[in-house]
XYZ file of N, CA and C in Angstrom:
564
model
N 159.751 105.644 165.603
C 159.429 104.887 164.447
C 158.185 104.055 164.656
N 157.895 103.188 163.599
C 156.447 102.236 163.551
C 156.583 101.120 164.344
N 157.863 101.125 164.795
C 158.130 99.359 165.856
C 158.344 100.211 167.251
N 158.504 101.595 167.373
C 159.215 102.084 168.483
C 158.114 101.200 169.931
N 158.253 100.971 170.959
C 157.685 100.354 171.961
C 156.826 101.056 172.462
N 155.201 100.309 172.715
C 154.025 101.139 173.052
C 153.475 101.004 171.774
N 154.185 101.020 170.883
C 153.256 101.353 169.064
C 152.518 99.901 168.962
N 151.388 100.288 168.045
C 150.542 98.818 167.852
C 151.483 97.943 167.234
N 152.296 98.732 166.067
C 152.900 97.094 165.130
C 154.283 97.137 166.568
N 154.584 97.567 167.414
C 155.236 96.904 168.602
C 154.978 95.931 169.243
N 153.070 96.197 169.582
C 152.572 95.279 170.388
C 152.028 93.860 169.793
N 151.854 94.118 168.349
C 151.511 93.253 167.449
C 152.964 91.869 167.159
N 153.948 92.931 166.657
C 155.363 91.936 166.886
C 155.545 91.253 167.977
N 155.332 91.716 169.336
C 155.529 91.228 170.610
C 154.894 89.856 170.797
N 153.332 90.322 170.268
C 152.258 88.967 170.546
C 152.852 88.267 169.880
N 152.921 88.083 168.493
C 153.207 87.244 167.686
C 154.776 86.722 168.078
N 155.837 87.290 168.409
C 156.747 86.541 168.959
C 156.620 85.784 170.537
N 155.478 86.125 171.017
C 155.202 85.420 172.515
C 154.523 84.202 171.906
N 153.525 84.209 170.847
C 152.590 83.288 170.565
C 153.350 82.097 170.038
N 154.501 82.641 169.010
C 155.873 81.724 168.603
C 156.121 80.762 169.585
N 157.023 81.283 170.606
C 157.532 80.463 171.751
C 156.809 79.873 172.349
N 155.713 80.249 172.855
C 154.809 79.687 173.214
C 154.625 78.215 172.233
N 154.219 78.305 171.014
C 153.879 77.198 170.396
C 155.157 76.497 170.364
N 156.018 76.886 170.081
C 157.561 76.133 170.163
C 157.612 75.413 171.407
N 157.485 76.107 172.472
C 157.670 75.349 173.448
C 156.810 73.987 174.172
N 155.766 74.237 173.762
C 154.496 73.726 173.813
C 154.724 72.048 172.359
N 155.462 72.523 171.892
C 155.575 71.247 170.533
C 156.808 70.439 171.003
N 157.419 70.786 171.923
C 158.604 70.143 172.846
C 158.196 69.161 174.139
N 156.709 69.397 174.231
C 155.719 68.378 174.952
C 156.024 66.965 174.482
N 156.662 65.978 175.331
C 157.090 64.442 174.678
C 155.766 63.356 174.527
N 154.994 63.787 173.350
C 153.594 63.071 172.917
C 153.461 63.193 171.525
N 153.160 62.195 170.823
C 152.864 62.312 169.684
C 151.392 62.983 169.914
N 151.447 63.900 168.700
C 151.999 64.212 167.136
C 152.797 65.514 167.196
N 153.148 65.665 168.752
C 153.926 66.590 168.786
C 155.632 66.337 168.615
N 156.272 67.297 168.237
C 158.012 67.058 167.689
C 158.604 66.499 169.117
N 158.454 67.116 170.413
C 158.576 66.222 171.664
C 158.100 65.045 171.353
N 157.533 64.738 170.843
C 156.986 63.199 170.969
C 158.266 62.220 170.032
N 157.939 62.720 169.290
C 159.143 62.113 168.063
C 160.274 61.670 168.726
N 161.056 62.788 169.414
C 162.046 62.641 170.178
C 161.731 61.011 171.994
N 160.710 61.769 171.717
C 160.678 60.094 173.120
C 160.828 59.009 172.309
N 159.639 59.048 171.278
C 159.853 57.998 170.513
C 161.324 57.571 169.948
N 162.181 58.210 169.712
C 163.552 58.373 169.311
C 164.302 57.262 170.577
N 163.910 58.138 171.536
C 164.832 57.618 172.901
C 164.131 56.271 173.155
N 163.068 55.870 173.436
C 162.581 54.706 173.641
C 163.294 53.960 172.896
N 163.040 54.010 171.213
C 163.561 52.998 170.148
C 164.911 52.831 170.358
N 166.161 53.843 170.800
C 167.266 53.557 171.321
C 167.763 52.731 171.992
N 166.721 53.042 173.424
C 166.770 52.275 174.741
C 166.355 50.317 174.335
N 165.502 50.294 173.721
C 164.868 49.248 173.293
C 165.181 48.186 172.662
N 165.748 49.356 171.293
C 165.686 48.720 170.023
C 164.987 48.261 169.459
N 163.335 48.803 169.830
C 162.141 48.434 169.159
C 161.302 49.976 168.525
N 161.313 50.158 167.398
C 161.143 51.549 166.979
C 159.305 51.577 167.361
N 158.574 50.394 166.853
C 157.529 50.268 167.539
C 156.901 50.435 168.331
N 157.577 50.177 169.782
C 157.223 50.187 170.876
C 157.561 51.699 171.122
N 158.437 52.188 170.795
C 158.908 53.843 171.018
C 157.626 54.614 170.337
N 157.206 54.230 169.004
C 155.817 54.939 168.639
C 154.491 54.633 170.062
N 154.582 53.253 170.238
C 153.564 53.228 171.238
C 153.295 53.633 172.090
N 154.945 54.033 173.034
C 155.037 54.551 174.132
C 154.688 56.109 173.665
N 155.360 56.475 172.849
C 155.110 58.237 172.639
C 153.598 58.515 172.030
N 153.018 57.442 171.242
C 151.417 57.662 171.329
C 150.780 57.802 172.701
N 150.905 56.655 173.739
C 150.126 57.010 174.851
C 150.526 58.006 175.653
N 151.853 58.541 175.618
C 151.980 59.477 176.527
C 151.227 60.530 175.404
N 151.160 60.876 174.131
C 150.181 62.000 173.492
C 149.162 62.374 174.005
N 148.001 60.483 174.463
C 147.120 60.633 174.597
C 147.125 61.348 175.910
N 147.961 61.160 176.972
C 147.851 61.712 178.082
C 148.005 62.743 178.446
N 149.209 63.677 177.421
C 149.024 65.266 176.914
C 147.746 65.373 176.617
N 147.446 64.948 175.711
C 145.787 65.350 175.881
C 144.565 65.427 176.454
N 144.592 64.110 177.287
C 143.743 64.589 178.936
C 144.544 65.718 179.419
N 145.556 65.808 180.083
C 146.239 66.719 180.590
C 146.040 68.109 179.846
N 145.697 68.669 178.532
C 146.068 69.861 178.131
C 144.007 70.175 178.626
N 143.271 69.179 177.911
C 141.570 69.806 178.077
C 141.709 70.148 179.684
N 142.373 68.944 181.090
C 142.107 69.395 182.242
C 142.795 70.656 182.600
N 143.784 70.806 181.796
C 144.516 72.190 182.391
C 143.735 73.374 182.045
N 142.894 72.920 180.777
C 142.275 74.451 180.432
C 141.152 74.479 181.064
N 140.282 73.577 181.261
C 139.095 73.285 181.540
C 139.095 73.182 183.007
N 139.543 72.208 183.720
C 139.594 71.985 185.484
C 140.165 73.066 186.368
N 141.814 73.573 185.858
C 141.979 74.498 186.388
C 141.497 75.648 186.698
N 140.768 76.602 185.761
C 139.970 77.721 186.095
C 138.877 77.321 187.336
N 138.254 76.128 186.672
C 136.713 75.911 187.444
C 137.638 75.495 189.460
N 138.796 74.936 189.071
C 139.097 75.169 190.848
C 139.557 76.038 191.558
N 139.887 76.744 190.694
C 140.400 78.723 190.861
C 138.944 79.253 191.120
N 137.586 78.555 190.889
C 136.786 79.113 190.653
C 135.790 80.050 189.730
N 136.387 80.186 189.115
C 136.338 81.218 187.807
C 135.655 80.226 186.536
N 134.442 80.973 186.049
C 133.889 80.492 185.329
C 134.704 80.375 184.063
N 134.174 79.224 183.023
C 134.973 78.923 181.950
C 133.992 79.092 181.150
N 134.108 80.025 179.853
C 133.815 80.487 179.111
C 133.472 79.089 177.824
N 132.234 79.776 176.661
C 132.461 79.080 175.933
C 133.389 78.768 174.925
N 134.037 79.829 174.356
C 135.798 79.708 173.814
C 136.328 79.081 174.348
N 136.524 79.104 175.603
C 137.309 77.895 176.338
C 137.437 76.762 176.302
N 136.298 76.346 176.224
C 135.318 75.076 175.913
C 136.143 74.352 174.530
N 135.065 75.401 173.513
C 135.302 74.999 172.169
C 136.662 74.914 172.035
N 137.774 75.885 172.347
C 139.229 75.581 172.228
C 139.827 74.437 172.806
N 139.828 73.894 173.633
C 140.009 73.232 174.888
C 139.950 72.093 174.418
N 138.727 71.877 173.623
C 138.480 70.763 172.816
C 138.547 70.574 171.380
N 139.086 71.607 170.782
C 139.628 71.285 169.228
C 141.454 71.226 169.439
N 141.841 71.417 170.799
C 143.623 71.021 171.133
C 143.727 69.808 171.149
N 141.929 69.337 172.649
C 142.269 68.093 173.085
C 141.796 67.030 171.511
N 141.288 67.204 171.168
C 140.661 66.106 170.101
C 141.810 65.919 168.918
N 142.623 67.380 168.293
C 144.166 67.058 167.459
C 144.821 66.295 168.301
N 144.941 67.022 169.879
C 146.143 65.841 170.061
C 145.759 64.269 170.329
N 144.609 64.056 170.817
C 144.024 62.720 171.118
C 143.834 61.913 169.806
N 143.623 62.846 168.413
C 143.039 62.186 167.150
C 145.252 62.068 166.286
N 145.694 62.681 166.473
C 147.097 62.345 166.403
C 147.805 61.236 167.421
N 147.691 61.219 168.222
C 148.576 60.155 169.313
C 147.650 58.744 169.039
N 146.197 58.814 168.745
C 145.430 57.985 168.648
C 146.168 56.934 167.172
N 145.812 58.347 166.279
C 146.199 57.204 165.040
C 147.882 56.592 164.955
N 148.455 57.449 165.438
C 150.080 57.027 165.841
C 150.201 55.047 166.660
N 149.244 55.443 167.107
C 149.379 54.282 168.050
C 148.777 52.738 167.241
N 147.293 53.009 166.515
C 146.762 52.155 165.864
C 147.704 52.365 164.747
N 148.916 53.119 163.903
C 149.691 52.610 162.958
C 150.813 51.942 163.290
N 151.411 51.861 164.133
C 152.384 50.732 165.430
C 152.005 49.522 165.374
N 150.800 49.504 165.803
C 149.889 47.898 166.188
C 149.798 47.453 164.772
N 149.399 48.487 163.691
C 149.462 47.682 162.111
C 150.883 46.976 161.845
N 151.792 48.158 161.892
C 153.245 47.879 161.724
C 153.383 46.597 162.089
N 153.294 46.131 163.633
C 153.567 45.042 164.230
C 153.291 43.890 163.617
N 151.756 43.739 163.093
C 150.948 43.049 162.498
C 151.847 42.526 161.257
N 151.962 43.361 160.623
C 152.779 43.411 159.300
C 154.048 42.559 159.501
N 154.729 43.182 160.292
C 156.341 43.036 160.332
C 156.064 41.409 160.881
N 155.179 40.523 161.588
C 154.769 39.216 162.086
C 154.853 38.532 160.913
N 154.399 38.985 159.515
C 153.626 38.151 158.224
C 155.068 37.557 158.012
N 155.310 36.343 157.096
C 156.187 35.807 156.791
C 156.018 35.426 155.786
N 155.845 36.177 154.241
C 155.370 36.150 152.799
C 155.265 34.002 152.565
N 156.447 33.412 152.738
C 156.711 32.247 152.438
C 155.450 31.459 153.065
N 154.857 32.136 154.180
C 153.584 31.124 154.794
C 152.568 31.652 154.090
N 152.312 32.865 153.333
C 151.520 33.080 152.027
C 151.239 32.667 150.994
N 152.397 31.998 150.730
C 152.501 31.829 149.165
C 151.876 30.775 148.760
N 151.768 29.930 147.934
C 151.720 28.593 147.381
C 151.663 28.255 146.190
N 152.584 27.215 146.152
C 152.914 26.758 144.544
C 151.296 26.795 143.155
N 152.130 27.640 142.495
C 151.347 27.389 141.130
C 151.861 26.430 140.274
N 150.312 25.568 139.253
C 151.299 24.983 138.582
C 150.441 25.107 136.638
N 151.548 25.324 136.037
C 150.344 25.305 134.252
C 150.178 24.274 133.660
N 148.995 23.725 133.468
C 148.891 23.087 132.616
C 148.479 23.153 131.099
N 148.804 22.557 130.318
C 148.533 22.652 128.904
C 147.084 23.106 128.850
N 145.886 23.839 128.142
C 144.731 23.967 127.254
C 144.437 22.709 126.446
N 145.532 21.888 126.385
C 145.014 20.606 125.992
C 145.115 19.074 126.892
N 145.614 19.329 127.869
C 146.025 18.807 128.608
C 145.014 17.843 129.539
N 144.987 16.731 130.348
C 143.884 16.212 131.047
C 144.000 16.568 132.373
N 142.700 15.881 133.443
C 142.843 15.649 134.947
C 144.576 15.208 135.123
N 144.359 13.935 134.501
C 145.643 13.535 134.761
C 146.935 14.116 135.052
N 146.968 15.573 134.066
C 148.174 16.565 133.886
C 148.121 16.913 135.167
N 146.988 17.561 135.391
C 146.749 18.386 136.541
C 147.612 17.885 137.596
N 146.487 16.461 137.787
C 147.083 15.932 139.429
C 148.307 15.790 139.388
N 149.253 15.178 138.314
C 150.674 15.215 138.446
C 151.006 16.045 138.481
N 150.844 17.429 138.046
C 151.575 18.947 138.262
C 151.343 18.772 139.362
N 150.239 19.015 140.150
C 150.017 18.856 141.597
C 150.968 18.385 142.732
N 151.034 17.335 142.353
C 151.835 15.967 143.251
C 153.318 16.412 142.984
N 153.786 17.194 142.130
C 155.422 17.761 141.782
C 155.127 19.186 142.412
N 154.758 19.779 142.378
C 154.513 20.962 143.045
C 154.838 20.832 144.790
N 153.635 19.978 145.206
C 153.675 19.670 146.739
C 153.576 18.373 146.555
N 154.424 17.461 147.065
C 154.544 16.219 147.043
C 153.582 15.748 148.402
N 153.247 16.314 149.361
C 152.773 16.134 150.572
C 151.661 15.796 150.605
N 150.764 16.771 149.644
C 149.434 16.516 148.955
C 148.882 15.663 148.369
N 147.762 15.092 148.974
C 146.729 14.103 148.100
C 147.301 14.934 146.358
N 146.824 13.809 145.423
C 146.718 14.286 143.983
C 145.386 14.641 143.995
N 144.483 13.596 144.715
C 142.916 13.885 143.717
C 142.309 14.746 144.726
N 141.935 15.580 144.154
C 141.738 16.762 144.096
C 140.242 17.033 144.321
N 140.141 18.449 145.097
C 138.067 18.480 145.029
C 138.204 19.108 146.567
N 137.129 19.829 146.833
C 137.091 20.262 148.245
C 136.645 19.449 149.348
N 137.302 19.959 150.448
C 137.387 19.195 151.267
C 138.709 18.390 151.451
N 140.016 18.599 150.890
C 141.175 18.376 151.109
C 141.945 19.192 151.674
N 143.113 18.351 152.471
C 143.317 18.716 153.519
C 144.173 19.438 152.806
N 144.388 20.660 153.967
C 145.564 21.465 153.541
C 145.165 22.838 152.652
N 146.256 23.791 152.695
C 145.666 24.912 151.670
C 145.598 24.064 150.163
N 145.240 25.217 148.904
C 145.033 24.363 147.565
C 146.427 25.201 147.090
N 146.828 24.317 146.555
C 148.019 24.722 145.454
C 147.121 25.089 144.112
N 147.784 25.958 143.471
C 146.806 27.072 142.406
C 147.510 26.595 141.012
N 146.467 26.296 140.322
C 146.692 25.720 139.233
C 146.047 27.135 138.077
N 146.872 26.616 136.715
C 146.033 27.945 135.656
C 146.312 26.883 134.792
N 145.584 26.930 133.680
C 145.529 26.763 132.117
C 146.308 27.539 131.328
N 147.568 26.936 130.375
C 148.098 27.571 129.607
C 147.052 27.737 127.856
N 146.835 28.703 127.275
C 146.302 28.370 125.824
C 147.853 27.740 124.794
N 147.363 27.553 123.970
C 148.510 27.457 122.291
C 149.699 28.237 122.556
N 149.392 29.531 123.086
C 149.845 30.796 123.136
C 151.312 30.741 124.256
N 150.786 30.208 124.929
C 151.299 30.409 126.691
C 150.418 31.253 126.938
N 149.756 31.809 127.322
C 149.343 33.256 127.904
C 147.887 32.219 128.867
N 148.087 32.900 130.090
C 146.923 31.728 131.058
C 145.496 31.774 130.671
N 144.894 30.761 130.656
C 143.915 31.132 130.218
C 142.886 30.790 131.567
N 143.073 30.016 132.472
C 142.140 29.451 133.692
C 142.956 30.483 135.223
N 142.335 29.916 136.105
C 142.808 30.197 137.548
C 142.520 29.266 138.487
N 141.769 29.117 139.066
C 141.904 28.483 140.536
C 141.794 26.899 139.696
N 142.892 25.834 140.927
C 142.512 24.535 140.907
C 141.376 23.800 140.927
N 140.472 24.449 140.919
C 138.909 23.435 140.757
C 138.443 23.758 139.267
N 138.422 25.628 139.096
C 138.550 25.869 137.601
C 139.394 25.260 136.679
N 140.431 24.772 136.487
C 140.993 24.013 136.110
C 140.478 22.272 135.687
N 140.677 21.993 136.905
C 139.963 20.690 136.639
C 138.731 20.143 136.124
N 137.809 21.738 136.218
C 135.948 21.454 135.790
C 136.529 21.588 134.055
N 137.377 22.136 134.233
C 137.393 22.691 132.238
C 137.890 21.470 131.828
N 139.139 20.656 132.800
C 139.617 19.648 132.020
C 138.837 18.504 131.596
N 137.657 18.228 132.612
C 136.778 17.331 132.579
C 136.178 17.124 131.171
């Protein structure tokens, strides 16, 4: 038959199921952005209980699959002796640069994560307060002073502390100002 052994679509099925395993086995490498990697990362975050640090750890070991995969293709021949081709080359280095440009960004999205997961929205925030469209300084600074009691009232840069954010209501309700200095230049 057309698969019988020796036949091209034999030898063709063969490659292509060697090339399979091959890549299968090869994606069982514990480095991000490879599925091995995932899995360290898995076990780290276990061990830990920091899912973070499990990305970090399985990013740098990526990166080190990836020195490791250019020297295996690249160093090994040349100490066997055997010249290395330019395919070699060019391949060698479109493996090493996916896996170095995958474990790379794995690692700088960890360090964001971290960054992130630090923020504490409540040290963001700060009181708004509306005052009337018809309203004076006067309104202001007392919205002010009820808002954050901690705060000078009179107002102007160069006070201490962040600014508590003031808007202008119109007739309407609907805001019509924004920042606390805008506010106060209109009330003037």
């Amino acid at each position: 038959g057309p698969t019988a052994p020796g036949s091209v679509a034999w030898l063709v099925l063969t490659a292509a199921a060697l090339a399979n395993v091959f890549v299968g086995a090869f994606n069982l490498v514990p480095g991000l952005p490879l599925d091995g990697g995932r899995v360290l990362e898995a076990l780290v975050w276990r061990v830990t209980g920091d899912r973070v640090r499990g990305t970090v750890v399985a990013g740098w070991v990526g990166r080190l699959v990836a020195v490791g995969v250019l020297a295996w293709m690249l160093l090994r021949p040349l100490l066997q002796g055997v010249q290395v081709s330019l395919l070699s080359v060019v391949w060698a280095a479109l493996v090493g640069a996916f896996l170095w440009s995958g474990a790379d960004q794995a690692v700088r999205a960890a360090r964001s994560e971290r960054t992130v997961e630090a923020l504490v929205v409540a040290r963001l925030m700060r009181p708004a307060v509306g005052v009337p469209a018809r309203g004076t300084v006067l309104d202001l600074d007392t919205a002010l002073a009820l808002a954050d009691p901690g705060r000078a009232t009179a107002g102007g840069p160069g006070q201490d502390g962040p600014p508590t954010h003031a808007f202008l209501q119109g007739l309407d309700g609907a805001v019509v100002g924004g920042s606390r200095d805008a506010v106060r230049a209109a009330l003037e």
